[in-house]
Every structure is written in C-alpha cells, then in structure tokens.
mmCIF file of N, CA and C in Angstrom:
data_model
loop_
_atom_site.group_PDB
_atom_site.id
_atom_site.type_symbol
_atom_site.label_atom_id
_atom_site.label_comp_id
_atom_site.label_asym_id
_atom_site.label_seq_id
_atom_site.Cartn_x
_atom_site.Cartn_y
_atom_site.Cartn_z
ATOM 1 N N MET A 18 168.442 124.709 -116.790
ATOM 2 C CA MET A 18 168.251 124.689 -118.090
ATOM 3 C C MET A 18 168.402 126.114 -118.520
ATOM 4 N N ALA A 19 169.023 126.549 -119.574
ATOM 5 C CA ALA A 19 169.003 127.847 -120.194
ATOM 6 C C ALA A 19 168.070 128.142 -121.429
ATOM 7 N N ARG A 20 167.342 129.372 -121.529
ATOM 8 C CA ARG A 20 166.647 129.699 -122.625
ATOM 9 C C ARG A 20 167.195 130.318 -123.628
ATOM 10 N N ASP A 21 166.825 130.323 -124.848
ATOM 11 C CA ASP A 21 167.379 131.700 -125.905
ATOM 12 C C ASP A 21 166.154 132.281 -126.147
ATOM 13 N N PHE A 22 166.005 133.392 -125.534
ATOM 14 C CA PHE A 22 165.024 134.416 -125.857
ATOM 15 C C PHE A 22 165.224 135.297 -126.641
ATOM 16 N N ASP A 23 165.165 135.165 -128.266
ATOM 17 C CA ASP A 23 165.493 135.564 -129.408
ATOM 18 C C ASP A 23 164.590 136.331 -130.301
ATOM 19 N N GLY A 24 163.453 136.741 -129.386
ATOM 20 C CA GLY A 24 162.290 137.438 -129.991
ATOM 21 C C GLY A 24 161.266 136.799 -130.711
ATOM 22 N N GLY A 25 161.280 135.354 -130.836
ATOM 23 C CA GLY A 25 160.248 134.550 -131.354
ATOM 24 C C GLY A 25 158.806 134.958 -130.862
ATOM 25 N N SER A 26 157.830 134.088 -131.545
ATOM 26 C CA SER A 26 156.354 134.179 -131.054
ATOM 27 C C SER A 26 156.298 133.899 -129.703
ATOM 28 N N THR A 27 156.814 132.653 -129.344
ATOM 29 C CA THR A 27 156.526 132.032 -127.968
ATOM 30 C C THR A 27 157.956 132.387 -126.731
ATOM 31 N N ASP A 28 158.493 133.517 -127.317
ATOM 32 C CA ASP A 28 159.646 133.684 -126.649
ATOM 33 C C ASP A 28 159.383 134.302 -125.111
ATOM 34 N N ARG A 29 159.231 133.990 -124.399
ATOM 35 C CA ARG A 29 158.645 134.213 -122.973
ATOM 36 C C ARG A 29 158.474 133.227 -122.169
ATOM 37 N N ILE A 30 158.356 133.153 -121.078
ATOM 38 C CA ILE A 30 158.125 132.451 -119.854
ATOM 39 C C ILE A 30 156.843 133.368 -119.125
ATOM 40 N N THR A 31 155.460 133.095 -119.004
ATOM 41 C CA THR A 31 154.662 133.758 -118.125
ATOM 42 C C THR A 31 154.675 133.275 -116.806
ATOM 43 N N THR A 32 154.922 133.958 -115.791
ATOM 44 C CA THR A 32 155.123 133.122 -114.595
ATOM 45 C C THR A 32 153.557 133.093 -113.756
ATOM 46 N N THR A 33 153.430 132.520 -112.810
ATOM 47 C CA THR A 33 152.472 132.756 -111.896
ATOM 48 C C THR A 33 152.236 134.032 -110.835
ATOM 49 N N LEU A 34 153.627 134.694 -110.795
ATOM 50 C CA LEU A 34 153.579 135.578 -109.442
ATOM 51 C C LEU A 34 152.611 136.905 -110.253
ATOM 52 N N THR A 35 151.863 137.329 -109.557
ATOM 53 C CA THR A 35 151.018 138.344 -109.876
ATOM 54 C C THR A 35 150.627 139.503 -108.634
ATOM 55 N N THR A 36 151.269 139.121 -107.568
ATOM 56 C CA THR A 36 151.255 140.001 -106.190
ATOM 57 C C THR A 36 152.395 141.237 -106.350
ATOM 58 N N HIS A 37 152.166 142.008 -105.475
ATOM 59 C CA HIS A 37 152.949 143.293 -105.506
ATOM 60 C C HIS A 37 153.673 143.317 -104.145
ATOM 61 N N SER A 38 154.682 143.627 -104.261
ATOM 62 C CA SER A 38 155.637 143.911 -102.636
ATOM 63 C C SER A 38 156.245 145.324 -102.929
ATOM 64 N N THR A 39 156.153 146.073 -101.881
ATOM 65 C CA THR A 39 157.093 147.357 -102.109
ATOM 66 C C THR A 39 158.427 147.035 -101.789
ATOM 67 N N GLN A 40 158.806 145.854 -101.420
ATOM 68 C CA GLN A 40 160.306 145.333 -101.256
ATOM 69 C C GLN A 40 160.159 144.238 -102.048
ATOM 70 N N ARG A 41 161.324 144.128 -103.062
ATOM 71 C CA ARG A 41 161.247 142.817 -103.782
ATOM 72 C C ARG A 41 162.847 142.803 -104.447
ATOM 73 N N SER A 42 163.341 141.465 -104.378
ATOM 74 C CA SER A 42 164.475 141.531 -105.180
ATOM 75 C C SER A 42 164.387 140.548 -106.227
ATOM 76 N N PHE A 43 165.001 140.610 -107.130
ATOM 77 C CA PHE A 43 165.245 139.845 -108.430
ATOM 78 C C PHE A 43 166.326 139.364 -108.890
ATOM 79 N N SER A 44 166.742 138.207 -109.060
ATOM 80 C CA SER A 44 167.858 137.679 -109.584
ATOM 81 C C SER A 44 167.662 137.004 -110.834
ATOM 82 N N ILE A 45 168.611 137.314 -111.986
ATOM 83 C CA ILE A 45 168.476 136.559 -113.288
ATOM 84 C C ILE A 45 169.990 136.227 -113.812
ATOM 85 N N TRP A 46 169.985 135.332 -114.459
ATOM 86 C CA TRP A 46 171.097 134.742 -115.291
ATOM 87 C C TRP A 46 171.055 135.365 -116.628
ATOM 88 N N VAL A 47 171.929 136.218 -117.181
ATOM 89 C CA VAL A 47 171.768 136.733 -118.462
ATOM 90 C C VAL A 47 173.422 136.517 -118.995
ATOM 91 N N TRP A 48 172.806 136.021 -120.450
ATOM 92 C CA TRP A 48 174.065 136.009 -121.411
ATOM 93 C C TRP A 48 173.542 136.668 -122.637
ATOM 94 N N ARG A 49 174.142 137.644 -122.892
ATOM 95 C CA ARG A 49 173.827 138.667 -123.882
ATOM 96 C C ARG A 49 174.902 138.545 -125.065
ATOM 97 N N ASP A 50 174.590 138.144 -126.469
ATOM 98 C CA ASP A 50 175.132 137.979 -127.510
ATOM 99 C C ASP A 50 175.750 139.409 -127.878
ATOM 100 N N THR A 51 176.982 139.379 -128.616
ATOM 101 C CA THR A 51 177.880 140.308 -129.066
ATOM 102 C C THR A 51 176.867 140.608 -130.320
ATOM 103 N N GLY A 52 176.477 142.019 -130.398
ATOM 104 C CA GLY A 52 175.963 142.559 -131.260
ATOM 105 C C GLY A 52 174.506 142.610 -131.138
ATOM 106 N N ALA A 53 173.556 142.190 -129.954
ATOM 107 C CA ALA A 53 172.384 142.209 -129.503
ATOM 108 C C ALA A 53 171.978 143.772 -130.094
ATOM 109 N N ALA A 54 170.615 143.733 -130.765
ATOM 110 C CA ALA A 54 170.185 144.885 -131.018
ATOM 111 C C ALA A 54 168.979 145.156 -130.490
ATOM 112 N N ASP A 55 168.577 146.328 -130.706
ATOM 113 C CA ASP A 55 167.269 146.778 -130.148
ATOM 114 C C ASP A 55 167.347 146.786 -128.585
ATOM 115 N N VAL A 56 166.090 146.540 -128.146
ATOM 116 C CA VAL A 56 165.914 146.429 -126.784
ATOM 117 C C VAL A 56 165.612 144.817 -126.249
ATOM 118 N N GLY A 57 166.473 144.410 -125.180
ATOM 119 C CA GLY A 57 166.318 143.091 -124.652
ATOM 120 C C GLY A 57 165.575 142.926 -123.464
ATOM 121 N N ARG A 58 164.153 142.724 -123.417
ATOM 122 C CA ARG A 58 163.669 142.726 -122.170
ATOM 123 C C ARG A 58 164.275 141.271 -121.342
ATOM 124 N N MET A 59 164.282 141.746 -119.919
ATOM 125 C CA MET A 59 165.065 140.198 -119.065
ATOM 126 C C MET A 59 163.632 140.166 -118.484
ATOM 127 N N PHE A 60 162.886 141.041 -117.730
ATOM 128 C CA PHE A 60 161.382 140.456 -117.147
ATOM 129 C C PHE A 60 160.829 142.000 -117.167
ATOM 130 N N ASP A 61 159.485 141.839 -117.385
ATOM 131 C CA ASP A 61 158.423 142.889 -117.036
ATOM 132 C C ASP A 61 157.074 142.413 -116.328
ATOM 133 N N LYS A 62 156.439 143.309 -115.836
ATOM 134 C CA LYS A 62 155.018 142.715 -115.421
ATOM 135 C C LYS A 62 153.890 143.397 -115.924
ATOM 136 N N ARG A 63 153.590 142.650 -117.046
ATOM 137 C CA ARG A 63 152.409 142.886 -117.926
ATOM 138 C C ARG A 63 151.966 141.821 -118.820
ATOM 139 N N VAL A 64 151.083 141.384 -118.951
ATOM 140 C CA VAL A 64 150.356 140.450 -119.934
ATOM 141 C C VAL A 64 149.118 141.132 -120.845
ATOM 142 N N ALA A 65 148.117 141.874 -120.271
ATOM 143 C CA ALA A 65 147.195 142.708 -120.817
ATOM 144 C C ALA A 65 147.056 143.869 -120.421
ATOM 145 N N GLY A 66 147.368 144.091 -119.233
ATOM 146 C CA GLY A 66 147.206 145.709 -118.501
ATOM 147 C C GLY A 66 148.340 146.580 -118.867
ATOM 148 N N GLY A 67 148.269 147.628 -118.290
ATOM 149 C CA GLY A 67 149.814 148.527 -118.251
ATOM 150 C C GLY A 67 150.797 148.062 -117.265
ATOM 151 N N GLN A 68 151.895 148.236 -118.110
ATOM 152 C CA GLN A 68 153.172 147.633 -117.568
ATOM 153 C C GLN A 68 153.614 148.516 -116.533
ATOM 154 N N VAL A 69 153.942 147.965 -115.215
ATOM 155 C CA VAL A 69 154.311 148.498 -114.256
ATOM 156 C C VAL A 69 155.847 148.437 -113.845
ATOM 157 N N GLU A 70 156.276 147.320 -114.512
ATOM 158 C CA GLU A 70 157.768 146.962 -114.024
ATOM 159 C C GLU A 70 158.396 146.507 -115.190
ATOM 160 N N ILE A 71 159.627 146.883 -115.400
ATOM 161 C CA ILE A 71 160.402 146.471 -116.626
ATOM 162 C C ILE A 71 161.818 146.477 -116.500
ATOM 163 N N PHE A 72 162.814 145.418 -116.520
ATOM 164 C CA PHE A 72 164.155 145.536 -116.856
ATOM 165 C C PHE A 72 164.567 145.086 -118.028
ATOM 166 N N PHE A 73 165.463 145.712 -118.819
ATOM 167 C CA PHE A 73 165.714 145.429 -120.361
ATOM 168 C C PHE A 73 167.336 146.284 -120.463
ATOM 169 N N TYR A 74 167.599 145.653 -121.377
ATOM 170 C CA TYR A 74 168.733 146.085 -122.372
ATOM 171 C C TYR A 74 168.645 147.207 -123.365
ATOM 172 N N ILE A 75 169.475 148.337 -123.536
ATOM 173 C CA ILE A 75 169.294 149.133 -124.285
ATOM 174 C C ILE A 75 170.605 148.887 -125.171
ATOM 175 N N SER A 76 170.512 148.749 -126.361
ATOM 176 C CA SER A 76 171.821 148.254 -127.274
ATOM 177 C C SER A 76 172.511 149.720 -127.440
ATOM 178 N N ALA A 77 171.819 150.653 -127.886
ATOM 179 C CA ALA A 77 171.993 151.938 -128.370
ATOM 180 C C ALA A 77 173.091 152.477 -127.234
ATOM 181 N N SER A 78 172.899 152.245 -125.700
ATOM 182 C CA SER A 78 173.518 153.049 -125.067
ATOM 183 C C SER A 78 174.452 152.174 -124.185
ATOM 184 N N GLY A 79 174.057 150.785 -124.391
ATOM 185 C CA GLY A 79 174.764 149.598 -123.751
ATOM 186 C C GLY A 79 174.680 149.622 -122.184
ATOM 187 N N LEU A 80 173.425 149.948 -121.762
ATOM 188 C CA LEU A 80 172.647 149.867 -120.664
ATOM 189 C C LEU A 80 171.765 149.016 -120.051
ATOM 190 N N TYR A 81 171.966 148.341 -118.878
ATOM 191 C CA TYR A 81 170.386 147.806 -118.350
ATOM 192 C C TYR A 81 169.822 148.549 -117.727
ATOM 193 N N GLN A 82 168.202 148.732 -118.115
ATOM 194 C CA GLN A 82 167.681 149.897 -117.328
ATOM 195 C C GLN A 82 166.349 148.933 -116.566
ATOM 196 N N TYR A 83 166.116 149.572 -115.243
ATOM 197 C CA TYR A 83 164.926 149.169 -114.985
ATOM 198 C C TYR A 83 163.863 150.439 -114.629
ATOM 199 N N GLU A 84 162.695 150.078 -114.956
ATOM 200 C CA GLU A 84 161.735 151.089 -114.863
ATOM 201 C C GLU A 84 160.501 150.586 -113.674
ATOM 202 N N ARG A 85 160.333 151.352 -112.910
ATOM 203 C CA ARG A 85 159.102 151.027 -112.117
ATOM 204 C C ARG A 85 157.945 152.230 -112.202
ATOM 205 N N ALA A 86 156.604 152.017 -112.337
ATOM 206 C CA ALA A 86 155.817 152.931 -112.411
ATOM 207 C C ALA A 86 155.211 153.360 -111.438
ATOM 208 N N TRP A 87 154.894 154.716 -111.378
ATOM 209 C CA TRP A 87 154.123 155.344 -110.242
ATOM 210 C C TRP A 87 153.113 156.042 -110.884
ATOM 211 N N SER A 88 152.098 156.559 -109.978
ATOM 212 C CA SER A 88 151.232 157.499 -110.635
ATOM 213 C C SER A 88 151.575 158.705 -111.237
ATOM 214 N N GLY A 89 152.438 159.235 -110.772
ATOM 215 C CA GLY A 89 152.978 160.582 -111.474
ATOM 216 C C GLY A 89 154.097 160.224 -112.547
ATOM 217 N N ASP A 90 155.375 160.413 -112.161
ATOM 218 C CA ASP A 90 156.846 159.945 -113.060
ATOM 219 C C ASP A 90 157.139 158.734 -112.436
ATOM 220 N N ASP A 91 157.509 158.014 -113.528
ATOM 221 C CA ASP A 91 158.044 156.510 -113.196
ATOM 222 C C ASP A 91 159.513 156.728 -112.763
ATOM 223 N N GLY A 92 159.794 155.823 -112.167
ATOM 224 C CA GLY A 92 161.396 155.778 -111.676
ATOM 225 C C GLY A 92 162.114 155.011 -112.794
ATOM 226 N N LEU A 93 163.614 155.605 -113.113
ATOM 227 C CA LEU A 93 163.983 155.013 -114.258
ATOM 228 C C LEU A 93 165.546 154.953 -113.777
ATOM 229 N N TRP A 94 165.917 154.039 -113.602
ATOM 230 C CA TRP A 94 167.471 153.729 -113.158
ATOM 231 C C TRP A 94 168.216 152.783 -114.257
ATOM 232 N N TYR A 95 169.744 153.000 -114.286
ATOM 233 C CA TYR A 95 170.452 152.107 -115.077
ATOM 234 C C TYR A 95 171.634 151.771 -114.562
ATOM 235 N N ILE A 96 172.567 150.665 -115.214
ATOM 236 C CA ILE A 96 173.659 150.289 -114.846
ATOM 237 C C ILE A 96 174.283 149.822 -116.129
ATOM 238 N N THR A 97 175.314 150.018 -116.308
ATOM 239 C CA THR A 97 176.407 149.652 -117.298
ATOM 240 C C THR A 97 176.198 148.297 -117.730
ATOM 241 N N ALA A 98 175.980 147.721 -118.811
ATOM 242 C CA ALA A 98 175.590 146.042 -118.909
ATOM 243 C C ALA A 98 176.819 145.585 -118.979
ATOM 244 N N PRO A 99 177.021 144.335 -118.309
ATOM 245 C CA PRO A 99 178.145 143.507 -118.301
ATOM 246 C C PRO A 99 178.685 142.941 -119.418
ATOM 247 N N SER A 100 179.690 142.454 -119.662
ATOM 248 C CA SER A 100 180.164 142.144 -121.239
ATOM 249 C C SER A 100 179.300 141.270 -121.752
ATOM 250 N N ALA A 101 179.615 140.828 -123.093
ATOM 251 C CA ALA A 101 178.880 140.189 -123.791
ATOM 252 C C ALA A 101 179.237 138.730 -123.509
ATOM 253 N N ASP A 102 178.694 137.645 -124.409
ATOM 254 C CA ASP A 102 179.298 136.674 -124.658
ATOM 255 C C ASP A 102 179.800 135.731 -123.321
ATOM 256 N N GLY A 103 179.298 136.021 -122.358
ATOM 257 C CA GLY A 103 179.304 135.247 -120.926
ATOM 258 C C GLY A 103 178.014 135.534 -119.989
ATOM 259 N N TRP A 104 178.023 134.186 -118.929
ATOM 260 C CA TRP A 104 177.027 134.228 -118.134
ATOM 261 C C TRP A 104 177.602 135.584 -116.976
ATOM 262 N N HIS A 105 176.310 136.095 -116.580
ATOM 263 C CA HIS A 105 176.524 137.114 -115.587
ATOM 264 C C HIS A 105 174.980 137.060 -114.822
ATOM 265 N N ASN A 106 175.401 136.930 -113.803
ATOM 266 C CA ASN A 106 174.337 137.031 -112.551
ATOM 267 C C ASN A 106 174.010 138.460 -112.117
ATOM 268 N N VAL A 107 172.704 139.022 -112.499
ATOM 269 C CA VAL A 107 171.881 140.155 -111.932
ATOM 270 C C VAL A 107 171.223 140.145 -111.137
ATOM 271 N N ILE A 108 171.572 140.952 -109.978
ATOM 272 C CA ILE A 108 170.464 140.836 -108.776
ATOM 273 C C ILE A 108 170.088 142.578 -108.730
ATOM 274 N N LEU A 109 168.698 142.561 -108.617
ATOM 275 C CA LEU A 109 168.083 143.835 -108.575
ATOM 276 C C LEU A 109 167.428 143.817 -107.026
ATOM 277 N N THR A 110 167.532 144.852 -106.100
ATOM 278 C CA THR A 110 166.484 144.901 -105.037
ATOM 279 C C THR A 110 166.192 146.441 -104.956
ATOM 280 N N TYR A 111 164.664 146.442 -104.816
ATOM 281 C CA TYR A 111 164.299 147.736 -104.686
ATOM 282 C C TYR A 111 163.283 147.826 -103.486
ATOM 283 N N ASP A 112 163.597 148.986 -102.920
ATOM 284 C CA ASP A 112 162.470 149.163 -101.749
ATOM 285 C C ASP A 112 161.616 150.297 -102.209
ATOM 286 N N ALA A 113 160.068 150.106 -102.548
ATOM 287 C CA ALA A 113 159.274 151.207 -103.439
ATOM 288 C C ALA A 113 158.350 151.927 -102.322
ATOM 289 N N SER A 114 158.938 151.702 -100.750
ATOM 290 C CA SER A 114 158.039 152.438 -99.792
ATOM 291 C C SER A 114 158.248 154.011 -99.661
ATOM 292 N N ALA A 115 159.318 154.295 -100.451
ATOM 293 C CA ALA A 115 159.517 155.702 -100.439
ATOM 294 C C ALA A 115 160.149 156.147 -101.835
ATOM 295 N N THR A 116 159.611 157.502 -102.350
ATOM 296 C CA THR A 116 159.812 157.744 -103.956
ATOM 297 C C THR A 116 161.340 158.023 -103.862
ATOM 298 N N THR A 117 162.000 158.133 -102.791
ATOM 299 C CA THR A 117 163.421 158.679 -102.488
ATOM 300 C C THR A 117 164.438 157.550 -102.705
ATOM 301 N N ASN A 118 163.932 156.667 -102.643
ATOM 302 C CA ASN A 118 164.608 155.039 -102.682
ATOM 303 C C ASN A 118 165.055 154.773 -104.049
ATOM 304 N N ASP A 119 166.363 154.459 -103.826
ATOM 305 C CA ASP A 119 166.824 154.024 -105.388
ATOM 306 C C ASP A 119 167.101 152.143 -105.112
ATOM 307 N N PRO A 120 167.199 151.457 -106.381
ATOM 308 C CA PRO A 120 167.289 150.115 -106.248
ATOM 309 C C PRO A 120 168.718 149.888 -106.157
ATOM 310 N N VAL A 121 169.036 148.851 -105.821
ATOM 311 C CA VAL A 121 170.605 148.619 -105.605
ATOM 312 C C VAL A 121 170.643 147.369 -106.774
ATOM 313 N N PHE A 122 171.774 147.446 -107.329
ATOM 314 C CA PHE A 122 172.365 146.585 -108.256
ATOM 315 C C PHE A 122 173.362 145.548 -108.109
ATOM 316 N N TYR A 123 173.487 144.467 -108.184
ATOM 317 C CA TYR A 123 174.860 143.455 -108.075
ATOM 318 C C TYR A 123 174.913 142.737 -109.337
ATOM 319 N N VAL A 124 176.175 142.764 -109.954
ATOM 320 C CA VAL A 124 176.471 142.096 -111.126
ATOM 321 C C VAL A 124 177.647 141.041 -110.783
ATOM 322 N N ASP A 125 177.456 139.658 -110.819
ATOM 323 C CA ASP A 125 178.414 138.744 -110.447
ATOM 324 C C ASP A 125 178.767 138.969 -109.105
ATOM 325 N N GLY A 126 177.802 139.164 -107.957
ATOM 326 C CA GLY A 126 178.195 139.017 -106.597
ATOM 327 C C GLY A 126 178.560 140.727 -106.191
ATOM 328 N N SER A 127 178.645 141.556 -106.863
ATOM 329 C CA SER A 127 179.683 142.857 -106.643
ATOM 330 C C SER A 127 178.297 144.024 -107.033
ATOM 331 N N SER A 128 178.435 144.705 -105.773
ATOM 332 C CA SER A 128 177.520 146.161 -106.431
ATOM 333 C C SER A 128 177.939 146.968 -107.171
ATOM 334 N N VAL A 129 177.127 147.676 -107.872
ATOM 335 C CA VAL A 129 177.737 148.142 -109.241
ATOM 336 C C VAL A 129 177.030 149.704 -109.020
ATOM 337 N N ALA A 130 177.478 150.870 -109.485
ATOM 338 C CA ALA A 130 176.916 151.913 -109.769
ATOM 339 C C ALA A 130 175.760 152.226 -110.595
ATOM 340 N N VAL A 131 174.701 152.943 -109.689
ATOM 341 C CA VAL A 131 173.525 153.099 -110.488
ATOM 342 C C VAL A 131 173.300 154.352 -110.813
ATOM 343 N N GLY A 132 172.867 154.652 -112.191
ATOM 344 C CA GLY A 132 172.684 155.890 -112.450
ATOM 345 C C GLY A 132 170.728 156.042 -112.575
ATOM 346 N N GLN A 133 170.288 157.307 -112.518
ATOM 347 C CA GLN A 133 169.362 157.809 -112.479
ATOM 348 C C GLN A 133 168.694 158.466 -113.815
ATOM 349 N N THR A 134 167.721 158.271 -114.802
ATOM 350 C CA THR A 134 167.267 159.205 -115.667
ATOM 351 C C THR A 134 165.967 159.898 -115.138
ATOM 352 N N GLY A 135 166.230 161.308 -115.165
ATOM 353 C CA GLY A 135 165.037 162.331 -114.615
ATOM 354 C C GLY A 135 165.080 162.099 -113.239
ATOM 355 N N GLY A 136 164.269 162.783 -112.389
ATOM 356 C CA GLY A 136 164.407 162.734 -111.009
ATOM 357 C C GLY A 136 163.617 161.756 -110.344
ATOM 358 N N ASN A 137 163.381 161.630 -109.089
ATOM 359 C CA ASN A 137 162.535 160.818 -108.356
ATOM 360 C C ASN A 137 161.406 160.424 -108.838
ATOM 361 N N PRO A 138 160.709 159.351 -108.622
ATOM 362 C CA PRO A 138 159.231 158.937 -109.014
ATOM 363 C C PRO A 138 158.401 159.873 -108.191
ATOM 364 N N THR A 139 157.305 160.098 -108.697
ATOM 365 C CA THR A 139 156.329 161.004 -107.869
ATOM 366 C C THR A 139 154.786 160.010 -107.846
ATOM 367 N N GLY A 140 154.010 160.446 -106.925
ATOM 368 C CA GLY A 140 152.753 159.784 -106.763
ATOM 369 C C GLY A 140 152.804 158.475 -105.840
ATOM 370 N N SER A 141 151.768 157.647 -106.354
ATOM 371 C CA SER A 141 151.870 156.376 -105.345
ATOM 372 C C SER A 141 152.240 155.223 -106.479
ATOM 373 N N LEU A 142 152.762 154.023 -105.948
ATOM 374 C CA LEU A 142 153.279 153.141 -106.599
ATOM 375 C C LEU A 142 151.826 152.549 -107.362
ATOM 376 N N SER A 143 152.527 152.167 -108.804
ATOM 377 C CA SER A 143 151.025 151.689 -109.523
ATOM 378 C C SER A 143 151.266 150.019 -109.474
ATOM 379 N N THR A 144 150.133 149.483 -109.520
ATOM 380 C CA THR A 144 149.986 148.079 -109.449
ATOM 381 C C THR A 144 149.226 147.493 -110.811
ATOM 382 N N ASN A 145 149.452 146.385 -110.863
ATOM 383 C CA ASN A 145 148.252 145.753 -111.851
ATOM 384 C C ASN A 145 148.055 144.206 -111.436
ATOM 385 N N THR A 146 147.234 143.590 -111.714
ATOM 386 C CA THR A 146 146.990 142.278 -111.806
ATOM 387 C C THR A 146 147.573 140.974 -112.507
ATOM 388 N N ASP A 147 148.257 141.400 -113.625
ATOM 389 C CA ASP A 147 149.191 140.946 -114.450
ATOM 390 C C ASP A 147 150.309 140.020 -113.646
ATOM 391 N N ALA A 148 150.592 138.949 -114.554
ATOM 392 C CA ALA A 148 152.145 137.936 -114.049
ATOM 393 C C ALA A 148 153.102 138.643 -114.612
ATOM 394 N N TYR A 149 154.162 138.389 -113.747
ATOM 395 C CA TYR A 149 155.425 138.679 -114.588
ATOM 396 C C TYR A 149 155.879 137.754 -115.574
ATOM 397 N N VAL A 150 156.375 138.380 -116.558
ATOM 398 C CA VAL A 150 156.881 137.706 -117.791
ATOM 399 C C VAL A 150 158.645 137.779 -117.815
ATOM 400 N N VAL A 151 159.140 136.714 -117.840
ATOM 401 C CA VAL A 151 160.523 136.459 -118.187
ATOM 402 C C VAL A 151 161.103 136.231 -119.624
ATOM 403 N N GLY A 152 161.797 137.082 -120.319
ATOM 404 C CA GLY A 152 162.011 136.773 -121.488
ATOM 405 C C GLY A 152 161.953 137.952 -122.359
ATOM 406 N N ASN A 153 162.497 137.921 -123.709
ATOM 407 C CA ASN A 153 162.488 138.946 -124.490
ATOM 408 C C ASN A 153 161.074 138.966 -125.317
ATOM 409 N N ARG A 154 160.286 139.419 -124.801
ATOM 410 C CA ARG A 154 158.495 139.246 -125.440
ATOM 411 C C ARG A 154 158.509 138.940 -126.717
ATOM 412 N N GLY A 155 158.027 137.868 -127.349
ATOM 413 C CA GLY A 155 158.026 137.841 -128.955
ATOM 414 C C GLY A 155 156.516 138.209 -129.116
ATOM 415 N N ASP A 156 155.504 138.754 -128.255
ATOM 416 C CA ASP A 156 154.320 139.214 -128.833
ATOM 417 C C ASP A 156 154.506 140.702 -129.060
ATOM 418 N N HIS A 157 155.775 141.507 -128.967
ATOM 419 C CA HIS A 157 155.954 142.626 -129.058
ATOM 420 C C HIS A 157 154.824 143.476 -128.663
ATOM 421 N N VAL A 158 154.448 143.328 -127.271
ATOM 422 C CA VAL A 158 153.888 144.258 -126.365
ATOM 423 C C VAL A 158 154.654 145.213 -125.961
ATOM 424 N N THR A 159 154.183 146.730 -126.321
ATOM 425 C CA THR A 159 155.216 147.557 -125.681
ATOM 426 C C THR A 159 154.436 148.329 -124.510
#
C-alpha cells in the first residue's frame, strides 16, 4: 500500500521502533512529485524529544540528505535525488561506531556517490527514546 505524504495534519506513520543501534540499514520506496517544494521528510527519529536522525529531500538543491546527531558536530551527508514522478527504492546503511564512517546509499539497487557537508561528526552518538516517524510530518515539528 502506498501513502501520499503531502503535509497534512495526520501525514505520518509513527512506528513502535524506539531503540538505537550503531549499525542500522533503512529501505524506503519513494515517489517524489515534480515540483515538490521545501523539505520533504522520508523518516526521522523524533516525537517529542530532540531529533537524532532524519532523512529528507531538499528541493532547492535537488538532494536527499541524511543527518545523524552526535554530541559535538552532527554528521550531514547527501546524494543526488533520483528522478521525480517514478518509484525509487532508496537504501541507507550506516555504521555509527566511528565518527570517520560514512553512510552508504543505494538507489534502485546501485550504490551512488555520497557527499558530505562539513567535516566528520564529533563527540558521542546522540540517542533518545522517541519512535521513528515515517513521512512528511504534518505537525511541523522542526
């Protein structure tokens, strides 16, 4: 079943997954409409606490960005967004056991180039007890 996450007030799925792991992979099927504006979240880990993880689309740059919170500087990585108006499977895998590790992305089964904004993350990996949320949050939590 496909869901249309268009920014409405109930535009999200709050999962029951609240645990952390230093090694984790995510797979999501994405259909981005032509002309999608602003920031389109695919998932994040925040309900009420501080956000520790987010994967989203930035329309101004045409990038998908993954951000992982650390106690010092956060890790910020990006890939070029796949074409609009079609289904794409995006897989993100990240080993946060070392600040020098970068995530690996696959789009439709092929590894893609990953860019990084800023330097490597610093400090220790941040966590919270909130659930992962799938979709373009309609509650406008930032």
